[in-house]
Every structure is written in structure tokens, then in C-alpha cells.
Coordinates of C-alpha atoms in Angstrom, one line a residue:
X1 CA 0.0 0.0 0.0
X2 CA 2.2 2.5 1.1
X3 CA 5.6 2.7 0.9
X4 CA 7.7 2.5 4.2
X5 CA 9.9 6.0 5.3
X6 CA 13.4 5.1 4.8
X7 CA 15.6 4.2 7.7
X8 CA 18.5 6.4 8.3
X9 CA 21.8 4.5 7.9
X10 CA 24.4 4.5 11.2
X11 CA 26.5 6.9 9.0
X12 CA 23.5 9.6 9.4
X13 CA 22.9 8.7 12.5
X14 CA 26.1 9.1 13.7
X15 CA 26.3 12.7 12.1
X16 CA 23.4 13.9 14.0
X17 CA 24.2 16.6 16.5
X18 CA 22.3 18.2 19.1
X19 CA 22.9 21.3 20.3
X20 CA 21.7 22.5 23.6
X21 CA 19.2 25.9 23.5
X22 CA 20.6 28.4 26.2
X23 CA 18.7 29.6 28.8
X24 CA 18.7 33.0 29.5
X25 CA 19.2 34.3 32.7
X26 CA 15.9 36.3 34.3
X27 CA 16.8 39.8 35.2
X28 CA 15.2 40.6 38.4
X29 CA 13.0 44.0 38.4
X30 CA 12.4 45.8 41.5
X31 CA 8.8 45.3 42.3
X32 CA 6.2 47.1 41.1
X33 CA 4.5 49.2 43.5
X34 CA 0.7 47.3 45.2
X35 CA -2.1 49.6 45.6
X36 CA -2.8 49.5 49.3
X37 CA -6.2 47.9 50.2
X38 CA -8.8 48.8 52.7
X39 CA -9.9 45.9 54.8
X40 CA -14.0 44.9 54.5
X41 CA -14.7 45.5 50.8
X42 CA -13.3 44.7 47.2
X43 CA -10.3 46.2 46.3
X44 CA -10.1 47.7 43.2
X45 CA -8.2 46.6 39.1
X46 CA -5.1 47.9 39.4
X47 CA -2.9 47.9 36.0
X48 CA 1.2 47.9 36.4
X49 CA 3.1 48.9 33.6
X50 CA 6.5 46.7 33.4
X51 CA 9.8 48.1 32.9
X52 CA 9.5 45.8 29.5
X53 CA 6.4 47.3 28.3
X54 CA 4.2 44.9 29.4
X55 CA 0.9 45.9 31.7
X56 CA -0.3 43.7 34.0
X57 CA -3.7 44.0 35.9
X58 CA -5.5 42.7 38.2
X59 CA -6.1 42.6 42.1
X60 CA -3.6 43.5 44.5
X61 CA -3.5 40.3 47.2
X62 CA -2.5 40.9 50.5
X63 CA 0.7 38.6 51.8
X64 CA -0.4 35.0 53.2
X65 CA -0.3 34.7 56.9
X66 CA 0.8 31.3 58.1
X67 CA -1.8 29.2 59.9
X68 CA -1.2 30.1 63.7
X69 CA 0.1 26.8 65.6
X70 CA -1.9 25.3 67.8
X71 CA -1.2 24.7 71.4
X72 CA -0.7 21.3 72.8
X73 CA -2.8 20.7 76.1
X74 CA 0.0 20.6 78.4
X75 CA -1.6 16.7 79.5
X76 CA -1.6 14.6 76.8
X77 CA -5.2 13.0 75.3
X78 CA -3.9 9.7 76.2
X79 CA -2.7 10.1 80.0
X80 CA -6.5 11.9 80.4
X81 CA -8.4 8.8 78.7
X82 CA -6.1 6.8 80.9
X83 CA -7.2 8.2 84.2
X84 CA -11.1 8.4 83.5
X85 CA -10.5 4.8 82.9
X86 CA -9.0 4.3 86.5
X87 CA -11.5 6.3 87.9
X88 CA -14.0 4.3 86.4
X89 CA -12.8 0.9 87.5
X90 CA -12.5 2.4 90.8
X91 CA -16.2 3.6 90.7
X92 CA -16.8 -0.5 89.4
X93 CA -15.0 -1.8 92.0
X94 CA -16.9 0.3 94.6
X95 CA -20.4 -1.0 93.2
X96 CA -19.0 -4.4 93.5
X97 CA -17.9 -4.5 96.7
X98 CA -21.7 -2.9 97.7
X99 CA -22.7 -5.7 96.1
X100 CA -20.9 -8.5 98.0
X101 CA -21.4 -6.8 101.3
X102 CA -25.1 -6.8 100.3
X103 CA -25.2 -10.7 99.3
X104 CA -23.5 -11.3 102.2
X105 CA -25.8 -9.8 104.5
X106 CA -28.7 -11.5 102.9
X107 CA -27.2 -14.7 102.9
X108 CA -26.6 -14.3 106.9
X109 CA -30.7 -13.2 107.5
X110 CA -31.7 -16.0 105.6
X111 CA -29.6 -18.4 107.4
X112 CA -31.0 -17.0 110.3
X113 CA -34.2 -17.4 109.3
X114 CA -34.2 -21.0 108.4
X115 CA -32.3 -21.5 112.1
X116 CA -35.4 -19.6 113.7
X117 CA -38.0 -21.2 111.6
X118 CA -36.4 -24.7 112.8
X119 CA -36.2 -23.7 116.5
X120 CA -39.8 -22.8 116.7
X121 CA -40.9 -25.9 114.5
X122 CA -39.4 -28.4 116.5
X123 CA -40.6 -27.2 119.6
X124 CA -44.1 -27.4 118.1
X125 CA -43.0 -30.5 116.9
X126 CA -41.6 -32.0 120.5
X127 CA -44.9 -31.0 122.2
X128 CA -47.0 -32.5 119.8
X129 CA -45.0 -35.6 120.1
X130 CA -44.4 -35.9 123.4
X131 CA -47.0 -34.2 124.9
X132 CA -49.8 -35.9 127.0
X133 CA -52.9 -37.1 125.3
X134 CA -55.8 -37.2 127.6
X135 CA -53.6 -39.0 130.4
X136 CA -53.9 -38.5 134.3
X137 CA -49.9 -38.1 134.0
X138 CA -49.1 -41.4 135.0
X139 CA -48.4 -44.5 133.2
X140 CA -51.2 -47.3 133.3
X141 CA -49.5 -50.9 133.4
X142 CA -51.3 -54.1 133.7
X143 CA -50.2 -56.6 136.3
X144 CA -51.6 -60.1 135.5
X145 CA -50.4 -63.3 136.6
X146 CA -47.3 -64.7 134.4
X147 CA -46.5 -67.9 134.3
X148 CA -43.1 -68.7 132.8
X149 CA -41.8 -72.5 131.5
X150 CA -39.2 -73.6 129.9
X151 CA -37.8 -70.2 128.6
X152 CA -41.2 -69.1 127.2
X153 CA -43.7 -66.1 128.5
X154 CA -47.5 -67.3 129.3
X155 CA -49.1 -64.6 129.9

């Protein structure tokens, strides 16, 4: 279709020289005067003239102020999330140890209770059992005549 560009041969190659472009060196102006601007409204176009000939306009920008540093808390985050927590367990450990002085205490009035209850059911208990039943207060025994042979009760 279409023909292919021609390669250069190594003896053109080898003839081709590249020349560096010089830079040249900025002259520094002095700085072209800045309209002064009054703070709280839009400044207005100014246009400089450069020594060159040039003009240049647009709006005069006040300097950039660096952001002002912030102040470190003289504690650090960390050593004040580290104290709440010790407060904290401290307030934990308070609650629990309401907590087992308040089981404890329950645990001695109910084992008091079940000592009590047990005192005044046996004594019911030991009257009912060994209380008189429509005896006189003696004991009844009948005396009949025994007769006794040969190892054996007749009676």
C-alpha cells in the first residue's frame, strides 16, 4: 500500500548533533508598587506597567499569613483517657464490693431465718410428740399373773 519511510543509515545517525538551547538568565526587576487595600470591601483593578512594556492588571492580594500553631494541652489525650479509665474501675469496684457486702448480708438473715423457723418448729413439733394425750400423768400398766416354762412367757 504505502511505501515505508526510509531508515536512516548508522553513518547519518552518527552525524546527527544536538545542540543544547541556552537559557537566558531572568533579570530581576524591582517590584512594582501594590495599591494599598482597605480591609471589609473589594479592592479595586489595578494595572502595572513593566519596565518591558508589558501591563499587568489585576487585584492587589494581601501577603499569606501562616496558619497560627496550635497549642498542645499541656496533659496529653492519652494520659486523660487513661485516668477516667481508672476512675472508672475504681467507681466498678466500689459498686462491687456494695454488692458483695449486700449478698452477704442476705445470705446471713436468711440463714437465720431457716435457724429460727427450725427452733420454733421443733418445739411445736416436740410438744405434739411428746405431749400428754388425755392421760392423768401417770403411766397405766397391767399386772396379770405370768406364768413362765421352759424359757417361754404365758401370759
Amino acid at each position: 500500500m504505502y511505501p515505508e519511510p526510509a531508515r536512516p543509515t548508522a553513518a547519518e545517525r552518527a552525524v546527527e548533533v544536538h545542540q543544547p538551547t541556552p537559557i537566558q538568565p531572568v533579570v530581576v526587576q524591582p517590584a512594582a508598587p501594590m495599591v494599598p487595600v482597605q480591609p471589609g470591601h473589594v479592592p479595586a483593578v489595578a494595572s502595572i506597567v513593566l519596565p518591558d512594556g508589558r501591563v499587568v492588571t489585576g487585584y492587589a492580594m494581601n501577603p499569606m499569613q501562616p496558619e497560627p500553631v496550635v497549642a498542645k494541652p499541656p496533659v496529653s489525650r492519652a494520659a486523660v483517657n487513661v485516668a477516667l479509665g481508672g476512675v472508672g474501675f475504681l467507681a466498678v469496684c466500689g459498686g462491687l464490693l456494695l454488692l458483695t457486702t449486700f449478698i452477704a448480708a442476705l445470705t446471713a438473715l436468711i440463714t437465720q431465718l431457716i435457724v429460727l423457723a427450725a427452733v420454733i418448729f421443733g418445739g411445736w413439733f416436740a410438744v405434739q410428740v411428746l405431749g400428754t394425750r388425755g392421760h392423768g400423768g401417770g403411766t397405766t400398766v397391767n399386772i396379770r399373773k405370768a406364768v413362765i416354762k421352759r424359757n417361754r412367757f404365758y401370759g
